Amino acid sequence: MPQSQYVWPYPEWIAHRGAGRAAPENTLAAFRLGASHGFRMMEYDVKLTADDVPVLLHDDTLERTSTGTGRAADFRYAELARHDFGAWHSPIYAGEPIATLYGIAAYTRANGIYSNIEIKPTTGMETHTGERIAMLARQLWEGADQPPLLSSFSEQALAAARDAVPELPRALLIEEELPPDWRERIRWLECKGLNLNGRYLTREIVQQVRDAELTLAVWTVNDPERAREFLDWGCNAIITDEIVTMAPGQA
Ligand code: G3P
Ligand code: MG
């Protein structure tokens, strides 16, 4: 599939997990806070419950960001809804429920916010998660001026998303250094671009990716000078936790 002609249609600044560390990650409260600081695009992690409900959660397990314990994928949505996903962060967020992709689609669309949905499958559920999230994204963003960008570290999930809904834009996430065969992987997955770890990014890599006519978003960049440097090198977007010091228009 030719990668040319695709121009990054999203903002330059993306709030990581809704509002970085300023609010409980991946909750609607975080999205509202990120938006209040001027962010017009959010990155967030989505996986499936036991009854196939798409929920926002980074880890496989519940302990770190909720009052629950165990693997989220072992519980039905109604069971997860009993837990508190905000109190771990600070008392003002106590009572915050687990966010669903349904609610987040409604909020972001109503407020002109773009989405980078990171498909974060529970280990072992890669293909089903990629397929289902892509199908839900198509349905929930039908008629939107821009569809969500789907990204994942899981090539299995991205391949499933490609097969289910080929028209949705996809980006491959790479945890550490770029593997030597990155161009082949991108071609096979029919991705529009790469979402790379800023720790391993060099000017040469940016040049190679842009020469391949691929988009490039960088995570998680919390230093404004570093972010500016990445943009100057030709990166399309910065994914940041620092929603206050790096609010769009400030950094
Ligand atoms: O999508 C960028 C970034 O969120 C990937 O890492 O672990 O924060 O989901 P992680
Ligand atoms: Mg993420």
CSV table of N, CA and C and ligand atoms in Angstrom, one decimal, residues 16-17 43 45 58 118 120, ligand 2:
chain,number,residue,atom,x,y,z
A,16,HIS,N,-1.2,12.7,27.3
A,16,HIS,CA,-1.0,11.2,27.6
A,16,HIS,C,-2.0,10.8,28.6
A,17,ARG,N,-2.8,9.8,28.3
A,17,ARG,CA,-3.7,9.2,29.2
A,17,ARG,C,-4.8,10.2,29.7
A,43,GLU,N,-4.3,10.7,24.1
A,43,GLU,CA,-3.9,9.3,23.9
A,43,GLU,C,-4.5,8.6,25.1
A,45,ASP,N,-5.5,4.3,26.7
A,45,ASP,CA,-5.3,2.8,26.6
A,45,ASP,C,-6.6,2.1,26.7
A,58,HIS,N,-4.7,1.1,31.6
A,58,HIS,CA,-3.3,0.8,31.1
A,58,HIS,C,-2.8,-0.6,31.4
A,118,GLU,N,-4.9,3.8,22.0
A,118,GLU,CA,-3.9,2.8,22.1
A,118,GLU,C,-4.6,1.5,22.4
A,120,LYS,N,-4.6,-1.8,23.9
A,120,LYS,CA,-3.7,-2.3,24.9
A,120,LYS,C,-4.3,-3.7,25.4
B,2,MG,MG,-0.6,4.4,26.2
